Coordinates of C-alpha atoms and ligand atoms in Angstrom, one line a residue:
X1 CA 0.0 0.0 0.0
X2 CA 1.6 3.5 -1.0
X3 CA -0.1 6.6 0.5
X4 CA 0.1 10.0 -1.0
X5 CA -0.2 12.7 1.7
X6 CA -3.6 12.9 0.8
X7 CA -4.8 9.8 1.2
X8 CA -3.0 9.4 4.4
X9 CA -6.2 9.4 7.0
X10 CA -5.4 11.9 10.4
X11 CA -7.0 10.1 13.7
X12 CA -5.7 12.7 16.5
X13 CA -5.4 11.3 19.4
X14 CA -3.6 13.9 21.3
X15 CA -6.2 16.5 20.2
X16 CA -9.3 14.6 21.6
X17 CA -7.8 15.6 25.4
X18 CA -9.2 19.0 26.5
X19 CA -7.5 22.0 26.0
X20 CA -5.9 21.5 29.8
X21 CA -3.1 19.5 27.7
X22 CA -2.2 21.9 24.7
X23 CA -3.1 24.8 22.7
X24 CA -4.3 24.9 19.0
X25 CA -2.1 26.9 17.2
X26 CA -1.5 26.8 13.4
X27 CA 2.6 26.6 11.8
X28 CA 3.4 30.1 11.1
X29 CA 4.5 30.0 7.1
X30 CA 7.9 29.9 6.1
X31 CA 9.0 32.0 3.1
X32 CA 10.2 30.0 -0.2
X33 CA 10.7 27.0 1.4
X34 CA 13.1 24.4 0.0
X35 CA 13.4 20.6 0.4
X36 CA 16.7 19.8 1.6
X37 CA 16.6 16.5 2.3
X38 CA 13.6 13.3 3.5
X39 CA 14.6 10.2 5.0
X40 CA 13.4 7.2 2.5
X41 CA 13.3 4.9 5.5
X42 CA 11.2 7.1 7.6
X43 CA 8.6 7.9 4.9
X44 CA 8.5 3.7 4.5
X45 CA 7.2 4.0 8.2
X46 CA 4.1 6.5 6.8
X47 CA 4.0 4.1 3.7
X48 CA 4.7 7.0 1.6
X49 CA 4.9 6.3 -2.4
X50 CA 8.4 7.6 -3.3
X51 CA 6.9 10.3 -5.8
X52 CA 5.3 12.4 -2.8
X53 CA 8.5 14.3 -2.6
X54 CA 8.3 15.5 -5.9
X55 CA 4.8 16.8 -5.7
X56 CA 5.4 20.7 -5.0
X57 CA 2.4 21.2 -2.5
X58 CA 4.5 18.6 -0.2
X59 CA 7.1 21.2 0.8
X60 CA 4.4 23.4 1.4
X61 CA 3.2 21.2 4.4
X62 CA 6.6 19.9 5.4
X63 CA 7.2 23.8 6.1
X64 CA 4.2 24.7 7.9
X65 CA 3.0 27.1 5.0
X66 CA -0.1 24.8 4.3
X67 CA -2.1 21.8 6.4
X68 CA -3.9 18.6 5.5
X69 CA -7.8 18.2 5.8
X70 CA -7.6 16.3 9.2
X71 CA -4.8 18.3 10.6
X72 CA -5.5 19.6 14.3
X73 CA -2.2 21.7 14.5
X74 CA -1.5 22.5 18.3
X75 CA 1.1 23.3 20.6
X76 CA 1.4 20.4 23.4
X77 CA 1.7 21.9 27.0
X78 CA 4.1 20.6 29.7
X79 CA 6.4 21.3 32.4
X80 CA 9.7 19.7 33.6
X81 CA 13.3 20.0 35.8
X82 CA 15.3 21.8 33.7
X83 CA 19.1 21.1 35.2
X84 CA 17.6 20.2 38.6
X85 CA 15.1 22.7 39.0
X86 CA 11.9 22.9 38.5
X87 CA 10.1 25.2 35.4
X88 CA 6.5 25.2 35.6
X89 CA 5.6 25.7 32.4
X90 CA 7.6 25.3 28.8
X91 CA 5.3 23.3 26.7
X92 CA 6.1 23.4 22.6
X93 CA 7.5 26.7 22.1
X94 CA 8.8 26.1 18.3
X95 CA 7.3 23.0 17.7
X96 CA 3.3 21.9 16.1
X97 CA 1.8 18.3 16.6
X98 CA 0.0 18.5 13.3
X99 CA -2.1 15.6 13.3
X100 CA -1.3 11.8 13.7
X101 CA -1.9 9.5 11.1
X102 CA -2.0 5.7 11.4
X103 CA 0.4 3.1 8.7
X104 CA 0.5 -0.3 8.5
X105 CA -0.9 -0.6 12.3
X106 CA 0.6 2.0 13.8
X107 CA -0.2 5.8 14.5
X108 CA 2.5 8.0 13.3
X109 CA 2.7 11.7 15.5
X110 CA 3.9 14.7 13.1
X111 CA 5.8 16.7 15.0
X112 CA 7.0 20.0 12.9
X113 CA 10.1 21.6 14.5
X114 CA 10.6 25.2 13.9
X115 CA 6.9 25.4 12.5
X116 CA 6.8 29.1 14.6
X117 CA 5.8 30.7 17.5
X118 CA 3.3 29.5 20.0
X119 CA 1.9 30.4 23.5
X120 CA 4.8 28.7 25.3
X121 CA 7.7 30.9 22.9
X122 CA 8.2 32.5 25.6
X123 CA 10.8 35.3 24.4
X124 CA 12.1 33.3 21.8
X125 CA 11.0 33.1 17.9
X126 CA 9.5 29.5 17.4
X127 CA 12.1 28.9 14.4
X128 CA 14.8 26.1 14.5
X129 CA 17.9 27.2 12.5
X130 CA 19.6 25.2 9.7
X131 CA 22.5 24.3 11.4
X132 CA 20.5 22.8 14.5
X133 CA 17.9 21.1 12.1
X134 CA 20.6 19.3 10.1
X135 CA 21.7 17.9 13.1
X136 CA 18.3 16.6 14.5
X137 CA 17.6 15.1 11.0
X138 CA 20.5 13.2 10.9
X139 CA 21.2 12.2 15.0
X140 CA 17.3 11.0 14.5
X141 CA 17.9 8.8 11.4
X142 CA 21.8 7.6 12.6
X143 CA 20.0 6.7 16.5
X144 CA 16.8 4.7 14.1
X145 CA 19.6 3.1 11.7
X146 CA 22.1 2.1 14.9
X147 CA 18.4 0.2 16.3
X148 CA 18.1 2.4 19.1
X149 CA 14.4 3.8 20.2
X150 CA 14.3 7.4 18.8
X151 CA 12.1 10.1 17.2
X152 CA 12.0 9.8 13.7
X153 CA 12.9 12.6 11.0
X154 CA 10.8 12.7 7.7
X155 CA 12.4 16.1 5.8
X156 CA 14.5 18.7 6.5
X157 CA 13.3 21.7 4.6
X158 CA 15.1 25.2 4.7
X159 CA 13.9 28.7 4.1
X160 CA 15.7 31.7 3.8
X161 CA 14.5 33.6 6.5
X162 CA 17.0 35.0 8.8
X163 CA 17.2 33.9 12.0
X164 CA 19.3 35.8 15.2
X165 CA 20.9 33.7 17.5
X166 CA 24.7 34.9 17.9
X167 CA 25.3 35.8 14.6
X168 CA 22.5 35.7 11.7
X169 CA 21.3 32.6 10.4
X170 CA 18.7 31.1 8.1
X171 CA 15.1 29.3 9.6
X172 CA 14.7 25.8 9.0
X173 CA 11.7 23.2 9.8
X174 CA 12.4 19.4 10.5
X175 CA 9.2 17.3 10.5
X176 CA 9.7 14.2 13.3
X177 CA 7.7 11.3 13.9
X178 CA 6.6 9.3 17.1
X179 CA 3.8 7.5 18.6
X180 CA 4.2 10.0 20.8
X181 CA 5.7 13.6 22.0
X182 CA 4.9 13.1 25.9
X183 CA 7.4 13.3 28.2
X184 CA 8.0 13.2 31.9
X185 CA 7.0 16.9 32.0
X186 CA 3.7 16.6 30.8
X187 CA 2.9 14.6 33.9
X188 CA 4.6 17.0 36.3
X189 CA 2.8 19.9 35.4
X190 CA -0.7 18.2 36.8
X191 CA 1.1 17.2 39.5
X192 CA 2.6 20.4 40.8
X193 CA -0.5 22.5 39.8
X194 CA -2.5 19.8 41.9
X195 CA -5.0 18.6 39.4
X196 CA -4.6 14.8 39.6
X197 CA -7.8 14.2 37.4
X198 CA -5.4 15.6 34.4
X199 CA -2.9 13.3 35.6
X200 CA -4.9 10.2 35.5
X201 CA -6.7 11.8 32.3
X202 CA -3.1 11.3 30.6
X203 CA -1.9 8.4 32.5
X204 CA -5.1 6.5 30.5
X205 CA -4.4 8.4 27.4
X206 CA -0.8 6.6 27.5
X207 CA -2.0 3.6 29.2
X208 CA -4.6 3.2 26.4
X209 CA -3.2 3.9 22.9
X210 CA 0.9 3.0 23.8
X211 CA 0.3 0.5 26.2
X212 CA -3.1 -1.2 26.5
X213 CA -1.7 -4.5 27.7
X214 CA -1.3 -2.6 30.8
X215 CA -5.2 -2.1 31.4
X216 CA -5.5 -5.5 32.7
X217 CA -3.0 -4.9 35.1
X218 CA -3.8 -5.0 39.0
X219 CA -2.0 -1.7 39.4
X220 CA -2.4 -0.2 35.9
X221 CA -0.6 3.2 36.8
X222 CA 2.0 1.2 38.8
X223 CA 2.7 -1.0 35.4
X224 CA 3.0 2.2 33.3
X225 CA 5.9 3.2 35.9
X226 CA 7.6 0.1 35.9
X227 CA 7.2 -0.1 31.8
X228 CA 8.8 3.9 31.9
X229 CA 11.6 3.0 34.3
X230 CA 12.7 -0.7 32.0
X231 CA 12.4 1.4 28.7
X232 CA 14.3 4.7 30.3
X233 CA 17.2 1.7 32.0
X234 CA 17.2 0.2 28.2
X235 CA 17.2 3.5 26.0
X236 CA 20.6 5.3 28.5
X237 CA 22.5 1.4 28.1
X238 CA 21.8 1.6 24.2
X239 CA 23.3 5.3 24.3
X240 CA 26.3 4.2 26.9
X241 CA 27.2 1.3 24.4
X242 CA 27.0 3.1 21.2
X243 CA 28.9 6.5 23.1
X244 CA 25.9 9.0 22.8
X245 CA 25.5 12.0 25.1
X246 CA 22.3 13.8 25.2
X247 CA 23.7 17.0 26.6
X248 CA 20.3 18.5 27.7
X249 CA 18.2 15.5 29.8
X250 CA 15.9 17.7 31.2
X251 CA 12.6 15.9 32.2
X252 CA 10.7 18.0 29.5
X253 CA 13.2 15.8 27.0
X254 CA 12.6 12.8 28.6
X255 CA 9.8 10.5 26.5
X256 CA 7.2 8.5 28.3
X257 CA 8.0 6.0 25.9
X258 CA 11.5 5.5 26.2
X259 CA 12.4 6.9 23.1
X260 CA 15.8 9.6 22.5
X261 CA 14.0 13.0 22.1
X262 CA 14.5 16.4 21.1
X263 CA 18.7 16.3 19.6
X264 CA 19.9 19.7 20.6
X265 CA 23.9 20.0 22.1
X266 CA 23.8 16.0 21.7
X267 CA 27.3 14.4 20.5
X268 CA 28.6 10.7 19.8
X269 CA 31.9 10.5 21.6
X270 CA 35.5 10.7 19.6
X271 CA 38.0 9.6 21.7
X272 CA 36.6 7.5 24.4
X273 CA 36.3 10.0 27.8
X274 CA 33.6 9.0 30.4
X275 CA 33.7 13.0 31.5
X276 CA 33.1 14.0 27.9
X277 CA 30.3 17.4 28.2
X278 CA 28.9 17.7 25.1
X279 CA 27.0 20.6 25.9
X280 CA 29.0 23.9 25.9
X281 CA 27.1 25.4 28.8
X282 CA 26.4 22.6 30.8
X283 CA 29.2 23.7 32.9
X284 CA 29.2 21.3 36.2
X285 CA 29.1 18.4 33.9
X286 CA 25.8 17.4 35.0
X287 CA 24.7 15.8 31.5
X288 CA 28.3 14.3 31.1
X289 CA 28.6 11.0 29.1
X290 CA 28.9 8.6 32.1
X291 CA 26.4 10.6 34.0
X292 CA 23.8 10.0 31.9
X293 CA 22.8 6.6 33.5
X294 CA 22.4 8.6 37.1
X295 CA 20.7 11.3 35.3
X296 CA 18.0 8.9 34.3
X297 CA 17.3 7.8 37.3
X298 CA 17.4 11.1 38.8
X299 CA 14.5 12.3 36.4
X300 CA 12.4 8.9 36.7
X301 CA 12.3 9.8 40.1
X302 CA 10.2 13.3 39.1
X303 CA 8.3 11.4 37.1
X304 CA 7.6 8.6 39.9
X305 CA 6.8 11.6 42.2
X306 CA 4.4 13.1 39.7
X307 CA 2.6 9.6 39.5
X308 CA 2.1 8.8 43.2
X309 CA -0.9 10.5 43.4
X310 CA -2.3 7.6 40.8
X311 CA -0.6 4.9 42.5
X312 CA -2.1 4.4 46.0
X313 CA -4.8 6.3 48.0
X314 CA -2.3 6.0 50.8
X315 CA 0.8 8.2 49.9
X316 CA 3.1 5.5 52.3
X317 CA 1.9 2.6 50.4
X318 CA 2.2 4.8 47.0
X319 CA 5.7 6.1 47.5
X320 CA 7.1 2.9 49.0
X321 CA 5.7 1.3 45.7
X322 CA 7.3 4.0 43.6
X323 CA 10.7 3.3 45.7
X324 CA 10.5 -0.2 44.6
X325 CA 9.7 0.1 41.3
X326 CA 12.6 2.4 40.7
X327 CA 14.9 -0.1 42.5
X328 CA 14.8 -1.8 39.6
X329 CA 16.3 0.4 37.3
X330 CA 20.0 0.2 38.0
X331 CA 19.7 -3.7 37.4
X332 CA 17.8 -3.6 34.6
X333 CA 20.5 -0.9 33.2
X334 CA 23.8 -3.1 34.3
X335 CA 22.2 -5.9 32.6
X336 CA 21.4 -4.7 29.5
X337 CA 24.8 -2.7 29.4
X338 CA 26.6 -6.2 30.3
X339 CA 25.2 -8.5 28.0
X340 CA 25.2 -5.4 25.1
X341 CA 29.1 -5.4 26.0
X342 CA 29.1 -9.5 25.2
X343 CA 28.2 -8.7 21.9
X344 CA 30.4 -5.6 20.9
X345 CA 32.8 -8.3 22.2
X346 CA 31.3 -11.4 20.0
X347 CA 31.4 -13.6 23.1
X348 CA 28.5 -16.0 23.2
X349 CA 28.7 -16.8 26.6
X350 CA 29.1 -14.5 29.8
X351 CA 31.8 -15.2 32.3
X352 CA 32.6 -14.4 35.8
X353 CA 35.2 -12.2 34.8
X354 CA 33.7 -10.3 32.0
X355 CA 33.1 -7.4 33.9
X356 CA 36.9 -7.0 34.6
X357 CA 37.3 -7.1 30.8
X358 CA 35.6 -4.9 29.7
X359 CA 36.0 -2.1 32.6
X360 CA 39.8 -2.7 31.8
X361 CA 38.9 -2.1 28.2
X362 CA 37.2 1.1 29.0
X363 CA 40.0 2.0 31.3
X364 CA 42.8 1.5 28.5
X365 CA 40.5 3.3 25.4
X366 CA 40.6 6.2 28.6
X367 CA 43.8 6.5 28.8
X368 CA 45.3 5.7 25.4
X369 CA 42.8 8.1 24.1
X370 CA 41.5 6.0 21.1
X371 CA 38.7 6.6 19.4
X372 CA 35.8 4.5 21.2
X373 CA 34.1 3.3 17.8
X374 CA 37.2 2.8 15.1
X375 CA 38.4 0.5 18.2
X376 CA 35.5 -1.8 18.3
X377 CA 35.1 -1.7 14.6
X378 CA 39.0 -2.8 14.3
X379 CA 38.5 -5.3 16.8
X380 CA 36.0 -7.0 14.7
X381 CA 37.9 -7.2 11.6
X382 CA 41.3 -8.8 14.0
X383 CA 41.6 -12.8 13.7
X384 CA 42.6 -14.3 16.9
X385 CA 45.8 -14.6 15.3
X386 CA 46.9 -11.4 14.4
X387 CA 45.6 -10.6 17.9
X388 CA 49.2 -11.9 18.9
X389 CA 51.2 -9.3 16.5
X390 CA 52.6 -6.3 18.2
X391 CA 51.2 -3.5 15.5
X392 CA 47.8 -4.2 13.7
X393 CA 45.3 -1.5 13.4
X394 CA 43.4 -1.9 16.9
X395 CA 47.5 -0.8 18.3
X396 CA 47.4 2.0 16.2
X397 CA 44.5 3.7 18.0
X398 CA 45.8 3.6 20.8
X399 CA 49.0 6.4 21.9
X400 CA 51.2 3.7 23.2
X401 CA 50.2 1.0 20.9
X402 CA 52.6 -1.6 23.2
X403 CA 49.3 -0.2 26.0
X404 CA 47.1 -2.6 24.3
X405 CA 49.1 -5.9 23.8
X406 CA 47.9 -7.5 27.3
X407 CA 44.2 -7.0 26.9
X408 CA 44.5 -8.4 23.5
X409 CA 46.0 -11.2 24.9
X410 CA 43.7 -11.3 27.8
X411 CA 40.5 -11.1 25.0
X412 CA 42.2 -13.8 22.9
X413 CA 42.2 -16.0 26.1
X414 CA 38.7 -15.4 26.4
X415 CA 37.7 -16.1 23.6
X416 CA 39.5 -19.9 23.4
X417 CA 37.5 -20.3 26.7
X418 CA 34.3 -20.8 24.5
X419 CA 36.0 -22.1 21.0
X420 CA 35.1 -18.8 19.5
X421 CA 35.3 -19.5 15.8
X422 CA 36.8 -16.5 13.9
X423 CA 34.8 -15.9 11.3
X424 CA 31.7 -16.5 13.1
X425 CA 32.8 -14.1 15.6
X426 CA 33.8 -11.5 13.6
X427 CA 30.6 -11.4 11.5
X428 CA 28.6 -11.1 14.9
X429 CA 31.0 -8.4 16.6
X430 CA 30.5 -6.3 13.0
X431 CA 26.5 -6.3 13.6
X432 CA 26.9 -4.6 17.1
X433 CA 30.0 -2.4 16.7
X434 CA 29.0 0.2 13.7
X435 CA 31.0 1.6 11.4
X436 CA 29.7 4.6 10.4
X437 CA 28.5 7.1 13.5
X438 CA 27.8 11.0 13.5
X439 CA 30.5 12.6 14.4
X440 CA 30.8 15.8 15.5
X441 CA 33.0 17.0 12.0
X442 CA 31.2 15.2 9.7
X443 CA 27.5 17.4 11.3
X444 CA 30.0 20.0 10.9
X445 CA 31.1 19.7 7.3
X446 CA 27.7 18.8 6.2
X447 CA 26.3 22.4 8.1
X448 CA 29.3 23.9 6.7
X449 CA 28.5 22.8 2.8
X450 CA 24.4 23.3 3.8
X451 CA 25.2 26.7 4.2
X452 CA 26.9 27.5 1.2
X453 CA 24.1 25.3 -0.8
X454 CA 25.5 22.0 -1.5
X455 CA 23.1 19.3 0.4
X456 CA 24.8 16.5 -1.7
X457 CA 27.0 15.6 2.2
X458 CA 23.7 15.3 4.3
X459 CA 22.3 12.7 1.4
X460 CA 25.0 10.3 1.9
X461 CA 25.4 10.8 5.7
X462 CA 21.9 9.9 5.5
X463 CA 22.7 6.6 3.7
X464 CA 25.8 5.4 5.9
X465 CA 23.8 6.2 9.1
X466 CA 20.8 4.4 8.3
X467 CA 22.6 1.4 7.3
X468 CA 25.4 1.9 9.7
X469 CA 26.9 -1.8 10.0
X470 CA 27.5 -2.1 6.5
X471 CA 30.7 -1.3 4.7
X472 CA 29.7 1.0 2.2
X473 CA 33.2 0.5 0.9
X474 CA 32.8 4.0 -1.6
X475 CA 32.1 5.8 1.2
X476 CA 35.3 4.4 3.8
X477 CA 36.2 8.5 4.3
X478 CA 33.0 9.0 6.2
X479 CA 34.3 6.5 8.7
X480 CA 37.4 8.4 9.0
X481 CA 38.5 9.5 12.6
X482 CA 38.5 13.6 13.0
X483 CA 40.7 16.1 11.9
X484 CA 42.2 18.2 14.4
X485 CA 40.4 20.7 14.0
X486 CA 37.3 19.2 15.2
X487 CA 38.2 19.3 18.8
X488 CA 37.7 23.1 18.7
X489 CA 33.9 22.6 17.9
X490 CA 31.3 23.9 20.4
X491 CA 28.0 23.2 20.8
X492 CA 25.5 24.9 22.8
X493 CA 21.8 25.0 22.8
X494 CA 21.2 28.5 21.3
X495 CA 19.6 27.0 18.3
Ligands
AMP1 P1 15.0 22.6 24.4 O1 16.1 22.8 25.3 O2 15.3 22.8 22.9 O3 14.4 21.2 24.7 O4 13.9 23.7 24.7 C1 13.4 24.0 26.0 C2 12.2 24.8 25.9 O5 12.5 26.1 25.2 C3 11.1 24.2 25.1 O6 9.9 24.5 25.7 C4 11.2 24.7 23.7 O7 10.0 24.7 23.0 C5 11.6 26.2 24.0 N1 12.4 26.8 22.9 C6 13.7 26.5 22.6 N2 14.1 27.2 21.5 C7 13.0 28.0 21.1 C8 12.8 28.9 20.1 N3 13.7 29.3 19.2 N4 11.6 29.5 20.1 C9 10.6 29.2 21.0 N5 10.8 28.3 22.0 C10 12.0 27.7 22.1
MG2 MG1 13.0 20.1 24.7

């Protein structure tokens, strides 16, 4: 089945709630909009026939300047901890839910970024520049293409309208998909204004059209907790393996679904540091890279705290359920995170000593200062053999390549513990250790060749990242480590 957008049926969920839980507000147009780029793999998701993009009244809606019969466009309202404190209200400032439509069995959420101011602007403009849109477009396609629960990105459409941030730039729109937008902070705000029927109002909403399994739960509210806190625990052990930092995991970014959400100062690590600060002003560190597990346990604790009022009539018995509920987060986390780490290693069993391993490994990528990704990705292609010479291309990452002789011996003796077969092994390790990952340059150089009109970079970032475990032998330079220069970028989020 192949949809045009006008065949594609709108079934808005979100906008059946009461205007308690958004505000209806149309995308503000964008002058001469141009497509830039749309993600083939996300418009497969919509069932989208390939010719849509060529039809001229589609980058009309993908830039806000028009809307399909069926759209609802509104702003969605919410609150949420903003680097440990509490902000009342922030809701969709520069981005419009249009509508959701539903695709071979599942409801699609269009999300337009940069669609234009609404009530919750606050002093800002409601745009999205360029820059900050080509990076969303392509973090959200790289996460989907790595397998790791994210926000989709249809198109990337520019305009161009200047924009002011610190110098003057040009207004972009990025249209993202989800089953949902909701995060933590649409709870808290019902629970810190004290209206708990708006809690349980959304609670259902969730329970109901993500999770309807859960209505035949005991403790329904409980079960959509416990289902937040084993998602959260699986989503920040996907980004610890694969080296992503968020940079901004405020509870209004955090999705009730588990998914990575709203790609602003984000960054895949270089070099493997566990202190890595992606974000410029996040000065303390308290988004750094090995933070991030805390962190998400730190903010499922706001949300717990905003859903005890749903859990038990008797706040003891509600927060002492909460409490244990959230106990089994760091578990849940360490496990995934382990057995994720067996497979980056192509072990097929898990030993007692494993953990020594690979904290060892971690501790050695530290201090050699090699590149966390080119290492796994060498370590695939090594036999067991050649894991016995002194140079091969797994030394060379590292700054004193003699550094890594004993854990390579240490890993080959591991691996004749279970018979590991080479070949096997390698072809395994080479579907969990990607090849391709957005670096910090390569966002760079493709915002840098954006800007002077020359799109062609973003197109076959776009195909690498998608497809991420693959060679894509043509394209071997976009797997190259970074230039010097590219420790000098900074990225903030004034975008
Ligand atoms: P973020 O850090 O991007 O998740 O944004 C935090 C809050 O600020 C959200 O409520 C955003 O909608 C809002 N916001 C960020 N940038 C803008 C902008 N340019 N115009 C309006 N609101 C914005
Ligand atoms: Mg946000």
């Amino acid at each position: 089945m192949h949809h045009s957008l006008h065949t594609l049926a709108f079934d808005n969920r979100y906008a059946q709630l009461t205007g308690d839980f958004y505000t209806q507000v149309p995308p503000t147009p964008l002058p001469d909009p141009y497509l830039i780029s749309y993600s083939p793999a996300a418009a497969d998701l919509l069932e989208l026939h390939p010719d849509t993009f060529d039809q001229p009244d589609t980058l009309q809606i993908l830039a806000g300047n028009q809307t399909l019969p069926g759209m609802q466009p509104l702003a969605m309202r919410y609150a949420g901890h903003q680097f440990g404190h509490y902000v009342p209200q922030l809701g969709d400032g520069r981005a419009i839910l249009l509508g959701e439509t539903r695709a071979a069995g599942q409801h699609w959420a269009w999300h337009l970024k940069g669609a234009g101011m609404t009530p919750y602007s606050r002093h800002a403009d409601g745009r999205a520049v360029l820059r900050s849109s080509i990076r969303e477009y392509l973090a959200s396609e790289a996460m989907a293409g790595l397998g790791i629960p994210t926000t989709r990105a249809l198109s990337l459409v520019g305009s161009p309208q200047s924009v002011q941030r610190e110098q003057s730039e040009t207004a972009a729109t990025v249209l993202r998909l989800a089953p949902s937008f909701i995060r933590f902070g649409s709870f808290e705000i019902f629970y810190y204004q004290q209206q708990p029927q708006h809690l349980q109002t959304l609670a259902d909403h969730v329970i109901q059209h993500h999770h309807p399994t859960l209505t035949t739960q005991p403790q329904p509210y409980l079960a959509l907790l416990q289902h937040t806190i084993q998602r959260t625990a699986d989503l920040i052990a996907a980004w610890q393996l694969v080296g992503f930092a968020h940079g901004v995991l405020n509870t209004d970014n955090m999705s009730i679904l588990g998914l990575t959400l709203d790609y602003g100062p984000y960054g895949f690590l270089d070099q493997y540091d566990p202190n890595h600060i992606c974000n410029h002003t996040d000065q303390t560190g308290r988004y750094a890279f090995n933070a991030q597990p805390d962190i998400g346990l730190w903010n499922l604790y706001c949300l717990a705290q905003a859903l005890l009022p749903l859990l038990h009539p008797e706040p003891n018995t509600a927060t002492e359920q909460a409490q244990a509920a959230l106990q089994t987060y760091q578990p849940r986390l360490q496990h995934r995170y382990a057995t994720g780490m067996q497979h980056k290693l192509g072990l097929s069993t898990q030993q007692a000593d494993d953990t020594t391993l690979v904290a060892d490994l971690l501790t050695l990528l530290h201090t050699q200062q090699a590149d966390y990704t080119a290492f796994f990705r060498q370590l695939s292609y090594l036999t067991s053999a050649q894991m016995q010479d002194v140079d091969t291309p797994v030394h060379r990452l590292c700054r004193e390549p003699e550094a890594c002789t004993a854990w390579l011996t240490r890993y080959r003796q591991r691996l004749q513990t279970e018979h590991s077969e080479d070949t096997h092994r390698q072809t395994r390790m080479q579907q969990h250790n990607p090849k391709y990952i957005l670096r910090n340059y390569l966002a760079q150089q493709a915002i840098d060749a954006a800007e002077q009109g020359d799109y062609n970079l973003i197109n076959r970032l776009l195909t690498v990242l998608t497809d991420p475990y693959a060679e894509h032998l043509a394209e071997d330079t976009l797997a190259d480590l970074p230039p010097a220069w590219a420790s000098g970028i900074i990225v903030s989020c004034s975008s």
